[in-house]
XYZ file of C-alpha atoms in Angstrom:
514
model
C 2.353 -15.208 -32.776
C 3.052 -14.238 -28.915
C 3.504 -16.168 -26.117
C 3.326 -16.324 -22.500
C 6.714 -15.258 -21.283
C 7.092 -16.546 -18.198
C 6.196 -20.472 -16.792
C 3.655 -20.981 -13.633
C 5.934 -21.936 -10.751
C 4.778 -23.595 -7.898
C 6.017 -25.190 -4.891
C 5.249 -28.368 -2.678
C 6.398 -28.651 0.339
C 5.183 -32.168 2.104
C 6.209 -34.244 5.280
C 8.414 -37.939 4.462
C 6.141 -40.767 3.893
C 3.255 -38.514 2.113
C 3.930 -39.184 -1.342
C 5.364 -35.870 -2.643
C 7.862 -37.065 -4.965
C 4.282 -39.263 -6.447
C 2.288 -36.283 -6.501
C 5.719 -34.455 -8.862
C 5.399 -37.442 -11.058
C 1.634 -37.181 -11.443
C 1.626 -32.824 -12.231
C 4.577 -33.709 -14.801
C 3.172 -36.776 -16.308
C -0.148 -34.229 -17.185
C 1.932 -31.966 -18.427
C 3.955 -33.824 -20.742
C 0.652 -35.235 -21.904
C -0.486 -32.722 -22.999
C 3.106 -31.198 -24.551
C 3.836 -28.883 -22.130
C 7.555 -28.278 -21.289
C 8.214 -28.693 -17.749
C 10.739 -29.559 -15.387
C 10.742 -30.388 -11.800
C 13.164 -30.543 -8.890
C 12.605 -32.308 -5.289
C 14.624 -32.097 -2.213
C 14.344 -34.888 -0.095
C 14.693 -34.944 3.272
C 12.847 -35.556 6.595
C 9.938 -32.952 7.249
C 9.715 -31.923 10.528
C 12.864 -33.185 11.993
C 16.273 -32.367 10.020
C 14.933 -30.580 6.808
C 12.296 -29.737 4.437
C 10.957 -32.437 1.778
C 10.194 -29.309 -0.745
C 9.318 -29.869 -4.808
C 10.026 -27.166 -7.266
C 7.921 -27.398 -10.161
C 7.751 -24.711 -13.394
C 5.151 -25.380 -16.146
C 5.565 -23.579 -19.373
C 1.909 -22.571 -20.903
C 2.291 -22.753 -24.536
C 2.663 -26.761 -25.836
C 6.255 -27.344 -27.601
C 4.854 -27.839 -30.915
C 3.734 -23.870 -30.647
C 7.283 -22.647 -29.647
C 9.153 -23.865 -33.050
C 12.660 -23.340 -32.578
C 12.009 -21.570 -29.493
C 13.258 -23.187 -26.117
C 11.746 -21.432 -22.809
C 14.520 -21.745 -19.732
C 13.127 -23.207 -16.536
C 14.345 -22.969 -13.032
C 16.110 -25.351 -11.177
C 15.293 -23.693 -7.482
C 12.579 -21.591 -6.185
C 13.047 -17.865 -6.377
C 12.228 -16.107 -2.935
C 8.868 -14.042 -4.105
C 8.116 -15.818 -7.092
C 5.780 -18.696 -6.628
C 2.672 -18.558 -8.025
C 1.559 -21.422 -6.282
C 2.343 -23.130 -2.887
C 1.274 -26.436 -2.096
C 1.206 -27.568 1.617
C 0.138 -30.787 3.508
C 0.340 -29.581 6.764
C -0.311 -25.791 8.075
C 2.942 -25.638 10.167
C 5.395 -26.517 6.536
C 2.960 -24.088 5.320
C 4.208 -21.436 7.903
C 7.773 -22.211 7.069
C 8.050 -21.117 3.174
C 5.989 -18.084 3.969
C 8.864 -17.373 6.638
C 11.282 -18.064 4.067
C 9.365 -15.568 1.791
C 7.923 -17.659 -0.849
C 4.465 -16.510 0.029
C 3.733 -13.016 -1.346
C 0.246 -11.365 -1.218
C 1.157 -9.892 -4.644
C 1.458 -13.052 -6.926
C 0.808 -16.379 -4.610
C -2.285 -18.599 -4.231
C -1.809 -20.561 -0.791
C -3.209 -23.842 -1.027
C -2.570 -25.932 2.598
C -4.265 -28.247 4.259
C -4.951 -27.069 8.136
C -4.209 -30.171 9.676
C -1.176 -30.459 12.230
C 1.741 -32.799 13.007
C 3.528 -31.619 15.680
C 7.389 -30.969 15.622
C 9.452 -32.215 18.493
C 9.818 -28.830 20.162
C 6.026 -28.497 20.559
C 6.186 -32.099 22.082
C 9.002 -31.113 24.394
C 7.294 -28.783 25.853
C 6.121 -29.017 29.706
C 3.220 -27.386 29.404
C 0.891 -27.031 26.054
C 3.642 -26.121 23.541
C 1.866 -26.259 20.048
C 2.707 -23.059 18.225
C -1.169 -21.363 17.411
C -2.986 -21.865 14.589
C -4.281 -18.482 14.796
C -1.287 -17.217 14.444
C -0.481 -19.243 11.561
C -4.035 -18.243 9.613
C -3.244 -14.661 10.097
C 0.173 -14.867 8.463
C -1.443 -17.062 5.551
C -4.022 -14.623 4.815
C -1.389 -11.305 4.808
C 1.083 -12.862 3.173
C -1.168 -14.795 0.024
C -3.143 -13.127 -2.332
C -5.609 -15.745 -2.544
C -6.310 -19.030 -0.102
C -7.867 -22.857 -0.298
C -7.113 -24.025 3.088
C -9.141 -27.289 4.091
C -8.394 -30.215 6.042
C -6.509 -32.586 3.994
C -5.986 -35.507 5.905
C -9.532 -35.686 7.196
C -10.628 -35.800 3.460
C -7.982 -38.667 3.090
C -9.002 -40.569 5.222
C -12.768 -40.246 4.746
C -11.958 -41.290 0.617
C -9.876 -44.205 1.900
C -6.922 -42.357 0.027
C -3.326 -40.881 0.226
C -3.081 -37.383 1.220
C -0.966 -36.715 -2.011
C -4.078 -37.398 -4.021
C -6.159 -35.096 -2.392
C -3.487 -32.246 -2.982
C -3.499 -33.356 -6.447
C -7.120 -32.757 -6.791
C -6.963 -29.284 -4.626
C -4.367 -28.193 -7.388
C -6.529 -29.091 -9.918
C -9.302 -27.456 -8.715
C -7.704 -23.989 -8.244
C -7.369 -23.847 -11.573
C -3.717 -22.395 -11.725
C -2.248 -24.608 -13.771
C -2.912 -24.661 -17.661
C -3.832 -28.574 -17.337
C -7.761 -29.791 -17.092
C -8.691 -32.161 -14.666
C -8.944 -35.065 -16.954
C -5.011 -34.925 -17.845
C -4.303 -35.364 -13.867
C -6.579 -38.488 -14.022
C -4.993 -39.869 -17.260
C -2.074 -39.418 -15.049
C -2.908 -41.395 -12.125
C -4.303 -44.214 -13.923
C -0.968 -44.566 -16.133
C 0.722 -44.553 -12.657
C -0.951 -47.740 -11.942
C -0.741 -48.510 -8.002
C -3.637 -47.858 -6.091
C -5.366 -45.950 -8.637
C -9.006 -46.508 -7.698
C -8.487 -45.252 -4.970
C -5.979 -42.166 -5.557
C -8.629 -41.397 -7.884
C -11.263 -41.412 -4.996
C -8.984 -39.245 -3.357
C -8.445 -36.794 -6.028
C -12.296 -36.419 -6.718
C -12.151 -35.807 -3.453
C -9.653 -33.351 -2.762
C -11.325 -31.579 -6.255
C -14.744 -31.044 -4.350
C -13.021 -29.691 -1.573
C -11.310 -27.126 -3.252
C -13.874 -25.925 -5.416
C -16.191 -26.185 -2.593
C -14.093 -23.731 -0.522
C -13.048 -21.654 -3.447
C -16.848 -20.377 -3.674
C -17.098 -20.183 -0.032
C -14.281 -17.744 -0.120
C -15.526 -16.295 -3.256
C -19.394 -15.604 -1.400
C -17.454 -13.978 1.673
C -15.027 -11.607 -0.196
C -18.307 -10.541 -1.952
C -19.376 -10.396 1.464
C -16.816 -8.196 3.039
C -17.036 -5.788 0.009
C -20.335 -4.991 1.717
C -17.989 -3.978 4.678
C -15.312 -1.754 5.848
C -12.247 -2.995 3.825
C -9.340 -3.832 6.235
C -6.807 -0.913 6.725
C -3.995 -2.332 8.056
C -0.812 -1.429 5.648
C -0.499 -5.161 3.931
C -3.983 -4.719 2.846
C -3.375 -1.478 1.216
C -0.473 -1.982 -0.409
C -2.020 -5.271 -1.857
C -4.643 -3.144 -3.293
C -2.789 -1.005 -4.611
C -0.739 -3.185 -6.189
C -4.122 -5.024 -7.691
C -6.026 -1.566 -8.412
C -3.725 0.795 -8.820
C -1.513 1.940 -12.120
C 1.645 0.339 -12.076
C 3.454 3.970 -12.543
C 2.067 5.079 -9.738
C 1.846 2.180 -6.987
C 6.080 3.127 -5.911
C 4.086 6.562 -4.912
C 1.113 5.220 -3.818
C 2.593 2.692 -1.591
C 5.304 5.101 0.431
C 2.394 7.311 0.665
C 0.148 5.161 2.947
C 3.022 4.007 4.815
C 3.716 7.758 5.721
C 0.020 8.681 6.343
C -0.356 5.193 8.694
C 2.886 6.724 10.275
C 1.020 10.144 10.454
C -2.056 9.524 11.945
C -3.398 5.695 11.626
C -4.125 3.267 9.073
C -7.927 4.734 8.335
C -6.000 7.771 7.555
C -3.989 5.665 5.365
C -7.082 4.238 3.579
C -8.535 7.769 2.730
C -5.043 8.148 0.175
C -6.859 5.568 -1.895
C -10.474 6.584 -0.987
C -9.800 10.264 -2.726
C -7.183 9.153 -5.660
C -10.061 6.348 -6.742
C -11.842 8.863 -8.997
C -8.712 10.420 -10.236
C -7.755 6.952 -11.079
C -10.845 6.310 -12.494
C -11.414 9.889 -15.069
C -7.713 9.135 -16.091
C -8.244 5.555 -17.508
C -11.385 6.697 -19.286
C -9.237 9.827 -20.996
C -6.470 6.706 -21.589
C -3.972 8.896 -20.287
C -0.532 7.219 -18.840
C -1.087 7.434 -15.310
C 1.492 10.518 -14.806
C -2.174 12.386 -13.180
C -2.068 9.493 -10.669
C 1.043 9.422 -9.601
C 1.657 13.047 -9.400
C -1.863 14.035 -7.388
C -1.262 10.697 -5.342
C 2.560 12.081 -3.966
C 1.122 15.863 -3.628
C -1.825 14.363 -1.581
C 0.311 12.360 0.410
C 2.536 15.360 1.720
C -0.631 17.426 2.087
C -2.346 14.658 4.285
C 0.790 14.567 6.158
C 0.705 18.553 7.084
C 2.796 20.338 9.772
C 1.324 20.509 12.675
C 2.022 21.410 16.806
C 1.916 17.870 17.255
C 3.951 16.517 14.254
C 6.485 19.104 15.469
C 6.528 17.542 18.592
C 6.773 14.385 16.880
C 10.195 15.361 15.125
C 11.437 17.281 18.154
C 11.983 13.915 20.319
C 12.406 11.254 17.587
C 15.140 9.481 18.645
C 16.462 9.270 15.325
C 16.677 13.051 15.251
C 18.452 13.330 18.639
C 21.146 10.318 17.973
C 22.090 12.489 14.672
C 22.575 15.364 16.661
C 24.572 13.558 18.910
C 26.546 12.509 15.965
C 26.968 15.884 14.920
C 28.394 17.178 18.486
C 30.891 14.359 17.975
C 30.002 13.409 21.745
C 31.063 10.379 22.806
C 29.165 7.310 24.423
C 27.475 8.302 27.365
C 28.365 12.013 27.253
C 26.492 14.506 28.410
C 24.993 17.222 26.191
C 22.301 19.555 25.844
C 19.444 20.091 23.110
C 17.632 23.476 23.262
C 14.858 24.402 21.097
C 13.420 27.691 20.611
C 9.817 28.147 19.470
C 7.302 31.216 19.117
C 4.416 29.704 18.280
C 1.396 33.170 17.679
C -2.027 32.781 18.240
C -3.412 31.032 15.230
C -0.658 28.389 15.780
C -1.859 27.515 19.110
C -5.228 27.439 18.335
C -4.310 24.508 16.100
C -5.096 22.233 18.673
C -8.636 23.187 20.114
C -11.535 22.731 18.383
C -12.800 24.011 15.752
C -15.532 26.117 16.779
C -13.825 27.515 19.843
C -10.462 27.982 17.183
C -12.548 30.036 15.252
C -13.831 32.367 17.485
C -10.370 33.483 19.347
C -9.093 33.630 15.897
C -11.746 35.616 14.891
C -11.783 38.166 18.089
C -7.769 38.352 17.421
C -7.548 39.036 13.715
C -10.595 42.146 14.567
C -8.146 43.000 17.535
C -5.099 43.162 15.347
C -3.307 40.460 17.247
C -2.584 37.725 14.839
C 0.734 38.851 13.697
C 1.707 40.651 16.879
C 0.981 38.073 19.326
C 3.689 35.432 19.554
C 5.247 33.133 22.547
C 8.572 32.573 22.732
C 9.817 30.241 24.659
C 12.858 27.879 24.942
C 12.629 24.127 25.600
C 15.745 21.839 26.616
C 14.382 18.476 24.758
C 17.601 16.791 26.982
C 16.044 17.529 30.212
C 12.962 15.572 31.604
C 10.395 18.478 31.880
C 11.226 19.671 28.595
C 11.289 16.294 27.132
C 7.575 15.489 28.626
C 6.112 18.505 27.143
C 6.796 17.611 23.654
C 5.902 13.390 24.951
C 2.778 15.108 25.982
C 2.011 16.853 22.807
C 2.488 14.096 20.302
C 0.289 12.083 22.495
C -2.409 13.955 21.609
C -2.722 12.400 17.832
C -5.453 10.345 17.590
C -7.588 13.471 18.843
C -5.925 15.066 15.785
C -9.370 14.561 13.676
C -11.097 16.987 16.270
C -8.841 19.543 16.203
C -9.397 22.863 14.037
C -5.925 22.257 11.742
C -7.134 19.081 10.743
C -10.234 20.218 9.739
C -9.577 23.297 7.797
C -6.908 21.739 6.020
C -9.227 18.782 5.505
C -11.647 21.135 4.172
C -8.847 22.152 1.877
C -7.374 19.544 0.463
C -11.151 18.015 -0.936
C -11.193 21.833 -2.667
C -8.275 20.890 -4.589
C -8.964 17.856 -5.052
C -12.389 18.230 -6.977
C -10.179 20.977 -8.945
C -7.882 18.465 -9.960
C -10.779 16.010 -11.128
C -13.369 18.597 -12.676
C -9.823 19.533 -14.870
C -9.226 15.865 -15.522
C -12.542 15.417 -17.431
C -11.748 17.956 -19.977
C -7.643 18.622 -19.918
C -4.934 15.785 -17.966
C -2.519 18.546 -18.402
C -4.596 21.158 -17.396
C -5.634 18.591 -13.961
C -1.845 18.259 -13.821
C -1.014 21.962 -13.509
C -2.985 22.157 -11.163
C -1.984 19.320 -8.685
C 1.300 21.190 -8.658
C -0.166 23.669 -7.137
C -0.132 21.789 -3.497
C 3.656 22.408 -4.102
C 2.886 25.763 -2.471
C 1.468 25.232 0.430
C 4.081 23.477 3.003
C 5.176 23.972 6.319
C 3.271 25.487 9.364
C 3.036 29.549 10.493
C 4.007 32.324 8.408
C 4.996 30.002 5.720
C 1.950 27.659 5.195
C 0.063 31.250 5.413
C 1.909 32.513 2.694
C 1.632 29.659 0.868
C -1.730 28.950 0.732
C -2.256 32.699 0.228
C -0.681 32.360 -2.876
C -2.930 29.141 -3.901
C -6.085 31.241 -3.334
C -4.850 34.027 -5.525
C -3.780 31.508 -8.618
C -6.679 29.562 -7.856
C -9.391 32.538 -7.836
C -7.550 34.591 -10.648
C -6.682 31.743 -13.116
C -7.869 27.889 -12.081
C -11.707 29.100 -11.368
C -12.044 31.055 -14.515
C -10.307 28.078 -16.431
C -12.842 25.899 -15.101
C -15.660 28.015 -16.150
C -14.546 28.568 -19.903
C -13.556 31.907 -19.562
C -9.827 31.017 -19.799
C -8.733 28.985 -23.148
C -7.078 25.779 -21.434
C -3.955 26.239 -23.340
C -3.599 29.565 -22.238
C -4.371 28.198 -18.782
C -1.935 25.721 -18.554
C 0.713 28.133 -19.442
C -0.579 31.032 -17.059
C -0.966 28.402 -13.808
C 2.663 26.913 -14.397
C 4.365 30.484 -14.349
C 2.242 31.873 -11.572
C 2.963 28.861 -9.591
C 6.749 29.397 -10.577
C 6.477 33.051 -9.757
C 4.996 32.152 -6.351
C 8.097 29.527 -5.833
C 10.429 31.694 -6.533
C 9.516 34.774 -4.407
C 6.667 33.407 -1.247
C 5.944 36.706 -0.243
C 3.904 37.156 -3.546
C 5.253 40.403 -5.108
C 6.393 38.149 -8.241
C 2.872 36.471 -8.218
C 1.515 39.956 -8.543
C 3.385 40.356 -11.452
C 3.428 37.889 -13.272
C -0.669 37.605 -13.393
C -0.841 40.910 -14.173
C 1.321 40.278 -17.327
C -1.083 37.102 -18.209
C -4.141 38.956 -18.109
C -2.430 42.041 -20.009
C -1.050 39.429 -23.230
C -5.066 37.901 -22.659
C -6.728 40.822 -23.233
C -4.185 41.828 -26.283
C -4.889 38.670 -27.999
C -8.795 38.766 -27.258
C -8.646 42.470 -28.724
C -6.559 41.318 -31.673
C -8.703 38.499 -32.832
């Protein structure tokens, strides 16, 4: 028999006066009812004012008389990042244990009412001084995975009830815990005091949750309809709710370094192109290695060198307080920084647009100028001028998706990619061979020419004809990861050369043989 192998833990955090330490009595009263081990700790205090009145509750899924011998071990204290569920009467306590971190968008359904009562400091204040709720709502939603916000003491009051009861009937109408709703009222009528009408208040707090549960339910359906949100808590929520968990360390540095690239849309595209790989690699039941590999090649290749990354790195101020460190100079010392470039034709033209790109890059390769034409030139990164002309250059990013690099090596990267996936269908370890590939195409000039040079030739003499069936995959998988070695080893191709012509010399022998 297996179990569950970890308790629900949730957390309650309530102003003085409300009945929290009630509401404890009522969830563990439920629970024992129904045999579940539990245990529960509270810590008093006075809200708003000195100190949090906070209750630490863990519920244990399987009843006692399932566990035999077997004794599960509960928490005494909250565990920053692992609450499943948080319980708030007020918005602004609310606000408070996400600061403190027990609100995670991974794991933690937020259930609060939006009502206020204002701390002293907000009183205090001269002018309007209450912190804003907007603020608080946008915090709640990136920092939850899931949300039943409603106004508590409204509902209270309307049912003629404690506000404790109608958080009693929100939390059983989220449907977290593993107790129904008629344990909770077995609960409250054992309790005895006012229990007509903390049951009208439960009933009511139940409706109320449920009721906003499907409205949130209709509008997430809603904004699947729409353009997903971008921004980096988004993604890396989805990734950790979509993606394999091998591969979300990967996935999740790599939108952070595309966001830092270019922008957060940028950032989505990661996950827009790994979805199918994703997809082809659950069908084939493979363990995710295809995922996690493409996803890091595809982040570097999304993040190529360009004129303005380069300028980018030239006047990070990271880079220039290590070189300072280097120099040994002291606190206010003066130094200097000189870089030399000589940048050629097709380097430049990185930054125009594409159709103009083309055409000087056509008229100079016909002329015989690409790899005679250079400009060198030497720029103090120290000195204001200097500085400005790199400030100037790396300001020229979000025009980046105009610009002829991006596009040809946009153009590029969806080539490989739809290798990588048509591989996938057939052979994950032919798809994977291939994804290594990107490995040789890096850096900017001479050396990203080089490199992708040598991608066309593997790709034309040995990935295409794999594709087609003309290539056994085995035989494939073996040829790709040696040429791609070969090319590694020596970029100027010469051991490429070779080493193909070897493969195809053992192919034919073994073709002739058989």
């Amino acid at each position: 028999m297996t179990t569950p192998q970890r308790p629900v833990t949730m957390l309650i955090a309530a102003l003085g006066g409300e009945g929290g330490g009630v509401l404890t009595n009522w969830i563990m009263a439920a629970a024992a009812d129904l045999g579940l081990p539990a245990q529960s700790t509270s810590i008093p205090g006075v809200a708003q004012r000195t100190g949090g009145t906070t209750y630490y509750i863990e519920i244990y899924p399987t009843p006692w008389h399932e566990l035999g011998v077997r004794r599960p071990v509960l928490a005494l204290a909250p565990g920053v990042g692992d609450i499943d569920l948080l319980v708030s009467s007020e918005f602004m306590e609310a606000g408070r244990c996400i600061a403190n971190g027990f609100c995670t968008p991974d794991r933690t359904l937020l259930i609060s009412s939006t009502s206020r009562f204002y701390v002293i400091n907000e009183k205090m204040a001269l002018g309007d001084g209450r912190f804003d709720d907007a603020r608080l709502l946008d915090a709640a939603e990136k920092n939850s995975r899931s949300r039943i916000l409603f106004d508590m003491e409204s509902v209270a009051k309307e049912a003629g009830a404690m506000i404790n009861a109608v958080m009693l009937g929100a939390i059983a109408g989220c449907g977290k815990l593993p107790i129904p709703v008629e344990a909770f009222e077995r609960a409250i009528r054992a309790e005895g005091k006012a229990a007509e009408a903390n049951l009208r208040g439960f009933k009511a707090g139940l409706m109320a949750a449920r009721t906003e549960a499907t409205a949130i339910r209709r509008a997430t359906e809603g904004k699947r309809r729409e353009k997903p949100r971008n921004d980096l808590v988004t993604l890396e929520h989805e990734i950790r709710e979509t993606m394999p968990q091998s591969a979300q360390d990967v996935l999740i540095e790599g939108v952070r370094r595309l966001a830092r690239f270019q922008d957060d849309d940028y950032a989505r595209l990661l996950l827009d192109r790994l979805a199918p790989v994703r997809d082809i690699e659950a069908r084939m039941h493979g363990d995710g290695k295809l995922l996690r590999e493409t996803a890091r090649h595809l982040a570097v290749r999304m993040s190529f060198e360009d004129l303005i990354r380069v300028a980018q790195a030239k006047i990070d101020p990271a880079r220039m307080q290590r070189i300072e460190q280097e120099l040994g100079a002291r606190h206010g010392e003066p130094y200097s920084v000189t870089e030399f470039l000589k940048p050629g034709i097709e380097e430049m033209c990185q930054v125009l647009p594409p159709a103009l790109a083309r055409r000087i890059i056509a008229t100079a390769e016909k002329r015989g100028w690409l790899d005679k034409v250079h400009v060198g030139m030497y720029v103090s990164t120290t000195s204001v001028t200097g500085y400005l002309r790199f400030w100037a250059l790396a300001k020229l990013r979000p025009l980046r998706r105009y610009m002829h690099r991006y596009v040809e090596e946009q153009t590029q990267i969806e080539a490989w990619l739809g290798m990588v996936e048509a591989a996938a269908r057939h052979s994950p370890a032919l798809a994977l061979e291939i994804a290594e590939c990107a490995r040789l195409i890096k850096g900017y000039g001479s050396t990203h020419k080089r490199g992708t040079q040598n991608f066309q030739t593997i790709e034309t003499r040995l990935i295409i004809p794999a594709l087609n069936g003309q290539i056994p995959v085995q035989d494939a998988i073996d040829g790709i990861a040696s040429a791609r070695t070969a090319a590694l080893v020596d970029p100027e191709g010469n051991s490429l050369a070779k080493c193909l012509d070897e493969f195809d010399a053992r192919l034919s022998f073994r073709i002739a043989a058989e």
